[in-house]
PDB file of C-alpha atoms in Angstrom:
ATOM      1  CA  MET A   1      57.742 -44.828 -27.608  1.00  0.00           C
ATOM      2  CA  GLY A   2      54.489 -45.790 -25.916  1.00  0.00           C
ATOM      3  CA  PRO A   3      51.552 -47.809 -27.205  1.00  0.00           C
ATOM      4  CA  SER A   4      49.375 -46.556 -30.061  1.00  0.00           C
ATOM      5  CA  PHE A   5      46.271 -44.547 -29.114  1.00  0.00           C
ATOM      6  CA  VAL A   6      43.459 -44.463 -31.690  1.00  0.00           C
ATOM      7  CA  ILE A   7      40.087 -42.811 -31.103  1.00  0.00           C
ATOM      8  CA  GLU A   8      37.256 -44.711 -32.806  1.00  0.00           C
ATOM      9  CA  LYS A   9      34.158 -42.737 -31.882  1.00  0.00           C
ATOM     10  CA  LEU A  10      32.645 -40.185 -29.539  1.00  0.00           C
ATOM     11  CA  GLU A  11      29.027 -40.480 -28.373  1.00  0.00           C
ATOM     12  CA  PHE A  12      26.816 -37.924 -26.642  1.00  0.00           C
ATOM     13  CA  GLN A  13      23.560 -38.695 -24.854  1.00  0.00           C
ATOM     14  CA  ARG A  14      21.090 -35.794 -24.948  1.00  0.00           C
ATOM     15  CA  GLY A  15      17.802 -36.840 -23.384  1.00  0.00           C
ATOM     16  CA  ASP A  16      17.102 -40.366 -24.624  1.00  0.00           C
ATOM     17  CA  VAL A  17      19.011 -39.924 -27.877  1.00  0.00           C
ATOM     18  CA  TRP A  18      22.632 -40.970 -28.463  1.00  0.00           C
ATOM     19  CA  LEU A  19      24.508 -38.998 -31.132  1.00  0.00           C
ATOM     20  CA  THR A  20      27.657 -40.596 -32.574  1.00  0.00           C
ATOM     21  CA  ARG A  21      30.672 -39.073 -34.290  1.00  0.00           C
ATOM     22  CA  PHE A  22      33.099 -41.540 -35.827  1.00  0.00           C
ATOM     23  CA  ILE A  23      36.800 -40.658 -36.116  1.00  0.00           C
ATOM     24  CA  ARG A  24      37.824 -42.515 -39.258  1.00  0.00           C
ATOM     25  CA  GLY A  25      41.339 -41.306 -40.021  1.00  0.00           C
ATOM     26  CA  LEU A  26      44.558 -41.685 -38.086  1.00  0.00           C
ATOM     27  CA  VAL A  27      44.934 -37.899 -38.189  1.00  0.00           C
ATOM     28  CA  THR A  28      42.022 -35.540 -37.601  1.00  0.00           C
ATOM     29  CA  PHE A  29      42.131 -31.766 -37.807  1.00  0.00           C
ATOM     30  CA  LEU A  30      39.783 -29.465 -35.896  1.00  0.00           C
ATOM     31  CA  VAL A  31      39.538 -26.238 -37.865  1.00  0.00           C
ATOM     32  CA  GLY A  32      37.217 -23.270 -37.678  1.00  0.00           C
ATOM     33  CA  HIS A  33      36.951 -19.611 -36.867  1.00  0.00           C
ATOM     34  CA  SER A  34      37.226 -18.242 -33.348  1.00  0.00           C
ATOM     35  CA  GLY A  35      34.211 -19.374 -31.321  1.00  0.00           C
ATOM     36  CA  ALA A  36      33.342 -22.245 -33.667  1.00  0.00           C
ATOM     37  CA  GLY A  37      33.690 -24.838 -30.892  1.00  0.00           C
ATOM     38  CA  LYS A  38      37.130 -26.367 -31.473  1.00  0.00           C
ATOM     39  CA  SER A  39      38.002 -26.228 -27.763  1.00  0.00           C
ATOM     40  CA  THR A  40      34.604 -27.690 -26.865  1.00  0.00           C
ATOM     41  CA  ALA A  41      35.174 -30.597 -29.271  1.00  0.00           C
ATOM     42  CA  LEU A  42      38.637 -31.306 -27.828  1.00  0.00           C
ATOM     43  CA  GLU A  43      37.270 -31.118 -24.284  1.00  0.00           C
ATOM     44  CA  ALA A  44      34.430 -33.492 -25.167  1.00  0.00           C
ATOM     45  CA  LEU A  45      36.942 -35.961 -26.633  1.00  0.00           C
ATOM     46  CA  LEU A  46      39.102 -36.104 -23.502  1.00  0.00           C
ATOM     47  CA  TYR A  47      36.556 -35.356 -20.753  1.00  0.00           C
ATOM     48  CA  PRO A  48      35.344 -38.997 -20.455  1.00  0.00           C
ATOM     49  CA  LEU A  49      38.900 -40.072 -19.553  1.00  0.00           C
ATOM     50  CA  GLY A  50      38.554 -38.582 -16.071  1.00  0.00           C
ATOM     51  CA  LEU A  51      40.313 -35.243 -16.431  1.00  0.00           C
ATOM     52  CA  THR A  52      39.784 -32.941 -13.470  1.00  0.00           C
ATOM     53  CA  THR A  53      41.099 -29.629 -14.827  1.00  0.00           C
ATOM     54  CA  ALA A  54      39.134 -29.425 -18.061  1.00  0.00           C
ATOM     55  CA  THR A  55      36.738 -26.513 -18.278  1.00  0.00           C
ATOM     56  CA  ILE A  56      33.174 -27.765 -18.640  1.00  0.00           C
ATOM     57  CA  MET A  57      31.661 -25.970 -21.613  1.00  0.00           C
ATOM     58  CA  PRO A  58      27.847 -25.595 -21.545  1.00  0.00           C
ATOM     59  CA  GLU A  59      27.497 -27.916 -24.546  1.00  0.00           C
ATOM     60  CA  VAL A  60      29.355 -30.691 -22.718  1.00  0.00           C
ATOM     61  CA  GLY A  61      27.463 -30.062 -19.453  1.00  0.00           C
ATOM     62  CA  ALA A  62      24.155 -30.341 -21.336  1.00  0.00           C
ATOM     63  CA  CYS A  63      24.901 -33.966 -22.251  1.00  0.00           C
ATOM     64  CA  HIS A  64      23.517 -36.636 -19.958  1.00  0.00           C
ATOM     65  CA  GLN A  65      26.540 -38.834 -20.777  1.00  0.00           C
ATOM     66  CA  ILE A  66      29.620 -38.676 -22.999  1.00  0.00           C
ATOM     67  CA  ARG A  67      31.273 -41.874 -24.174  1.00  0.00           C
ATOM     68  CA  LEU A  68      34.628 -42.300 -25.890  1.00  0.00           C
ATOM     69  CA  THR A  69      35.591 -45.541 -27.637  1.00  0.00           C
ATOM     70  CA  PHE A  70      39.303 -45.947 -28.321  1.00  0.00           C
ATOM     71  CA  ARG A  71      42.097 -48.483 -28.854  1.00  0.00           C
ATOM     72  CA  VAL A  72      45.404 -48.644 -27.030  1.00  0.00           C
ATOM     73  CA  ALA A  73      47.956 -51.145 -28.357  1.00  0.00           C
ATOM     74  CA  GLY A  74      45.125 -53.002 -30.114  1.00  0.00           C
ATOM     75  CA  THR A  75      42.873 -53.334 -27.026  1.00  0.00           C
ATOM     76  CA  ARG A  76      39.476 -51.616 -27.326  1.00  0.00           C
ATOM     77  CA  TRP A  77      38.274 -49.455 -24.425  1.00  0.00           C
ATOM     78  CA  GLN A  78      35.224 -47.361 -23.663  1.00  0.00           C
ATOM     79  CA  ALA A  79      35.082 -44.529 -21.121  1.00  0.00           C
ATOM     80  CA  THR A  80      31.714 -43.029 -20.126  1.00  0.00           C
ATOM     81  CA  ARG A  81      31.184 -39.967 -17.937  1.00  0.00           C
ATOM     82  CA  SER A  82      28.251 -37.776 -16.980  1.00  0.00           C
ATOM     83  CA  GLY A  83      28.287 -34.359 -18.615  1.00  0.00           C
ATOM     84  CA  SER A  84      25.821 -32.851 -16.173  1.00  0.00           C
ATOM     85  CA  ASN A  85      27.593 -34.147 -13.037  1.00  0.00           C
ATOM     86  CA  PRO A  86      31.388 -33.864 -13.431  1.00  0.00           C
ATOM     87  CA  ARG A  87      31.930 -35.470  -9.997  1.00  0.00           C
ATOM     88  CA  ALA A  88      30.029 -38.643 -10.937  1.00  0.00           C
ATOM     89  CA  ARG A  89      32.005 -41.848 -11.343  1.00  0.00           C
ATOM     90  CA  VAL A  90      33.578 -42.743 -14.672  1.00  0.00           C
ATOM     91  CA  SER A  91      32.904 -46.124 -16.248  1.00  0.00           C
ATOM     92  CA  VAL A  92      36.005 -47.551 -17.951  1.00  0.00           C
ATOM     93  CA  ARG A  93      35.300 -50.757 -19.840  1.00  0.00           C
ATOM     94  CA  ASN A  94      37.651 -53.130 -21.631  1.00  0.00           C
ATOM     95  CA  LEU A  95      35.601 -54.133 -24.683  1.00  0.00           C
ATOM     96  CA  ASP A  96      37.870 -57.079 -25.525  1.00  0.00           C
ATOM     97  CA  ASN A  97      37.333 -59.011 -22.280  1.00  0.00           C
ATOM     98  CA  ASP A  98      34.153 -57.214 -21.098  1.00  0.00           C
ATOM     99  CA  THR A  99      35.504 -56.047 -17.733  1.00  0.00           C
ATOM    100  CA  GLU A 100      34.269 -52.767 -16.341  1.00  0.00           C
ATOM    101  CA  HIS A 101      35.560 -50.413 -13.647  1.00  0.00           C
ATOM    102  CA  SER A 102      33.473 -47.705 -12.014  1.00  0.00           C
ATOM    103  CA  LEU A 103      36.007 -45.173 -10.758  1.00  0.00           C
ATOM    104  CA  PRO A 104      35.892 -41.770  -9.064  1.00  0.00           C
ATOM    105  CA  VAL A 105      37.210 -38.646 -10.745  1.00  0.00           C
ATOM    106  CA  ARG A 106      38.971 -37.679  -7.499  1.00  0.00           C
ATOM    107  CA  SER A 107      39.972 -40.173  -4.822  1.00  0.00           C
ATOM    108  CA  ALA A 108      38.233 -39.864  -1.475  1.00  0.00           C
ATOM    109  CA  LYS A 109      40.287 -42.574   0.238  1.00  0.00           C
ATOM    110  CA  THR A 110      44.009 -43.239   0.409  1.00  0.00           C
ATOM    111  CA  GLY A 111      45.032 -45.725  -2.260  1.00  0.00           C
ATOM    112  CA  GLU A 112      41.774 -45.409  -4.219  1.00  0.00           C
ATOM    113  CA  VAL A 113      42.389 -45.575  -7.974  1.00  0.00           C
ATOM    114  CA  THR A 114      40.870 -42.750 -10.004  1.00  0.00           C
ATOM    115  CA  ALA A 115      39.641 -42.918 -13.587  1.00  0.00           C
ATOM    116  CA  GLY A 116      42.501 -40.658 -14.681  1.00  0.00           C
ATOM    117  CA  ALA A 117      45.067 -42.928 -13.002  1.00  0.00           C
ATOM    118  CA  LEU A 118      43.686 -46.015 -14.774  1.00  0.00           C
ATOM    119  CA  ILE A 119      43.649 -44.236 -18.157  1.00  0.00           C
ATOM    120  CA  GLN A 120      47.187 -42.978 -17.517  1.00  0.00           C
ATOM    121  CA  ASP A 121      48.255 -46.575 -16.871  1.00  0.00           C
ATOM    122  CA  ILE A 122      46.400 -47.848 -19.968  1.00  0.00           C
ATOM    123  CA  LEU A 123      48.152 -45.195 -22.085  1.00  0.00           C
ATOM    124  CA  GLY A 124      51.527 -46.194 -20.652  1.00  0.00           C
ATOM    125  CA  LEU A 125      52.199 -42.737 -19.198  1.00  0.00           C
ATOM    126  CA  PRO A 126      54.416 -43.096 -16.113  1.00  0.00           C
ATOM    127  CA  GLN A 127      53.162 -41.865 -12.760  1.00  0.00           C
ATOM    128  CA  ALA A 128      56.465 -40.084 -12.361  1.00  0.00           C
ATOM    129  CA  ALA A 129      57.378 -38.342  -9.116  1.00  0.00           C
ATOM    130  CA  ARG A 130      60.275 -36.275  -7.888  1.00  0.00           C
ATOM    131  CA  GLY A 131      60.131 -34.839  -4.375  1.00  0.00           C
ATOM    132  CA  ALA A 132      56.663 -33.343  -3.858  1.00  0.00           C
ATOM    133  CA  THR A 133      55.994 -33.205  -7.619  1.00  0.00           C
ATOM    134  CA  ARG A 134      53.800 -36.059  -8.852  1.00  0.00           C
ATOM    135  CA  LEU A 135      52.338 -36.429 -12.338  1.00  0.00           C
ATOM    136  CA  ASP A 136      48.777 -37.381 -13.144  1.00  0.00           C
ATOM    137  CA  LEU A 137      46.770 -37.478 -16.382  1.00  0.00           C
ATOM    138  CA  ASP A 138      45.862 -33.800 -16.049  1.00  0.00           C
ATOM    139  CA  ASP A 139      49.546 -32.832 -15.972  1.00  0.00           C
ATOM    140  CA  TYR A 140      50.140 -34.645 -19.277  1.00  0.00           C
ATOM    141  CA  TYR A 141      46.997 -33.075 -20.750  1.00  0.00           C
ATOM    142  CA  ASN A 142      47.922 -29.547 -19.681  1.00  0.00           C
ATOM    143  CA  THR A 143      51.551 -29.837 -20.805  1.00  0.00           C
ATOM    144  CA  VAL A 144      51.646 -31.854 -24.033  1.00  0.00           C
ATOM    145  CA  LEU A 145      48.208 -33.106 -25.090  1.00  0.00           C
ATOM    146  CA  ALA A 146      46.392 -29.782 -25.511  1.00  0.00           C
ATOM    147  CA  LEU A 147      47.397 -26.195 -26.046  1.00  0.00           C
ATOM    148  CA  ARG A 148      45.156 -23.903 -24.013  1.00  0.00           C
ATOM    149  CA  GLN A 149      43.826 -20.756 -25.662  1.00  0.00           C
ATOM    150  CA  HIS A 150      44.492 -18.612 -22.615  1.00  0.00           C
ATOM    151  CA  THR A 151      48.148 -19.694 -22.312  1.00  0.00           C
ATOM    152  CA  ILE A 152      49.270 -20.549 -25.852  1.00  0.00           C
ATOM    153  CA  ALA A 153      50.629 -17.052 -26.572  1.00  0.00           C
ATOM    154  CA  SER A 154      52.132 -16.357 -23.170  1.00  0.00           C
ATOM    155  CA  ALA A 155      53.298 -19.585 -21.563  1.00  0.00           C
ATOM    156  CA  PHE A 156      55.455 -22.454 -22.762  1.00  0.00           C
ATOM    157  CA  LEU A 157      53.829 -25.901 -22.537  1.00  0.00           C
ATOM    158  CA  GLY A 158      50.636 -24.904 -20.741  1.00  0.00           C
ATOM    159  CA  GLY A 159      52.128 -22.489 -18.254  1.00  0.00           C
ATOM    160  CA  GLY A 160      52.310 -24.954 -15.353  1.00  0.00           C
ATOM    161  CA  LYS A 161      55.022 -25.089 -12.745  1.00  0.00           C
ATOM    162  CA  ASP A 162      58.509 -25.671 -14.094  1.00  0.00           C
ATOM    163  CA  GLU A 163      58.965 -28.853 -12.016  1.00  0.00           C
ATOM    164  CA  LYS A 164      55.849 -30.454 -13.539  1.00  0.00           C
ATOM    165  CA  ARG A 165      56.657 -29.431 -17.102  1.00  0.00           C
ATOM    166  CA  VAL A 166      60.214 -30.768 -16.841  1.00  0.00           C
ATOM    167  CA  LEU A 167      59.037 -34.040 -15.286  1.00  0.00           C
ATOM    168  CA  VAL A 168      56.316 -34.482 -17.955  1.00  0.00           C
ATOM    169  CA  LEU A 169      58.828 -33.971 -20.749  1.00  0.00           C
ATOM    170  CA  GLU A 170      61.322 -36.351 -19.125  1.00  0.00           C
ATOM    171  CA  ALA A 171      58.606 -39.013 -18.762  1.00  0.00           C
ATOM    172  CA  ILE A 172      57.340 -38.564 -22.341  1.00  0.00           C
ATOM    173  CA  LEU A 173      60.859 -38.714 -23.782  1.00  0.00           C
ATOM    174  CA  GLY A 174      61.814 -41.742 -21.677  1.00  0.00           C
ATOM    175  CA  LEU A 175      64.404 -39.800 -19.689  1.00  0.00           C
ATOM    176  CA  TRP A 176      62.755 -40.169 -16.284  1.00  0.00           C
ATOM    177  CA  ASP A 177      64.502 -42.732 -14.086  1.00  0.00           C
ATOM    178  CA  THR A 178      62.013 -44.754 -12.059  1.00  0.00           C
ATOM    179  CA  ALA A 179      64.557 -45.728  -9.415  1.00  0.00           C
ATOM    180  CA  PRO A 180      64.861 -43.328  -6.489  1.00  0.00           C
ATOM    181  CA  VAL A 181      68.214 -41.579  -6.242  1.00  0.00           C
ATOM    182  CA  TRP A 182      69.144 -43.444  -3.062  1.00  0.00           C
ATOM    183  CA  ARG A 183      68.650 -46.804  -4.824  1.00  0.00           C
ATOM    184  CA  ARG A 184      70.768 -46.033  -7.843  1.00  0.00           C
ATOM    185  CA  THR A 185      74.122 -47.713  -7.604  1.00  0.00           C
ATOM    186  CA  PRO A 186      77.133 -46.585  -9.558  1.00  0.00           C
ATOM    187  CA  PRO A 187      78.329 -49.029 -12.179  1.00  0.00           C
ATOM    188  CA  ARG A 188      80.763 -51.585 -10.844  1.00  0.00           C
ATOM    189  CA  PRO A 189      84.322 -51.378 -12.146  1.00  0.00           C
ATOM    190  CA  PRO A 190      85.526 -54.374 -14.123  1.00  0.00           C
ATOM    191  CA  PRO A 191      87.282 -57.039 -12.054  1.00  0.00           C
ATOM    192  CA  ALA A 192      90.931 -56.294 -11.449  1.00  0.00           C
ATOM    193  CA  SER A 193      93.306 -58.277 -13.548  1.00  0.00           C
ATOM    194  CA  THR A 194      95.524 -60.664 -11.571  1.00  0.00           C
ATOM    195  CA  GLY A 195      98.049 -61.139 -14.289  1.00  0.00           C
ATOM    196  CA  PRO A 196      98.210 -63.024 -17.553  1.00  0.00           C
ATOM    197  CA  ARG A 197      95.755 -65.810 -17.940  1.00  0.00           C
ATOM    198  CA  GLN A 198      97.251 -69.250 -18.303  1.00  0.00           C
ATOM    199  CA  THR A 199      95.704 -71.896 -20.439  1.00  0.00           C
TER     200      THR A 199
END
């Protein structure tokens, strides 16, 4: 089981005004009729983390900035992202030691860390890979973190490729082996007995 993930608050900047919504309970339910904005609220909660496949609803795009404050394993973090410019950099700040990272949503250079990759690491979600299949934060989001309206009735676990869904579930359940197949060594047999032991 991975570290605890607790959302403290979500802030929206519209013009010069910051609006704050506190999440006070350990369990929060989003309920409402069709079109009430449940999907928009979920998107706004996770959008600051650097997701690249989330649909940008007009309400989210109208915000100058969206900021999420959360705790992972007791450490407080804050992620801030522009609503109006989804390609702008994401600010990820450790509130306990006051360090800040300004990270791209998509990497432009080989080896460049993205906001999603840092959040994935903070959350303790493995960057699992098998062959050409590699997992990122969006794969976890699309498979197990959110059920999409357009696929919930017709596709199991977000409707992604089978290889990604299987790898996500293996990683979440702790079944994914980090060692490449060629490095795995079979268990060694016990040493052969050379006869009775004399004392």
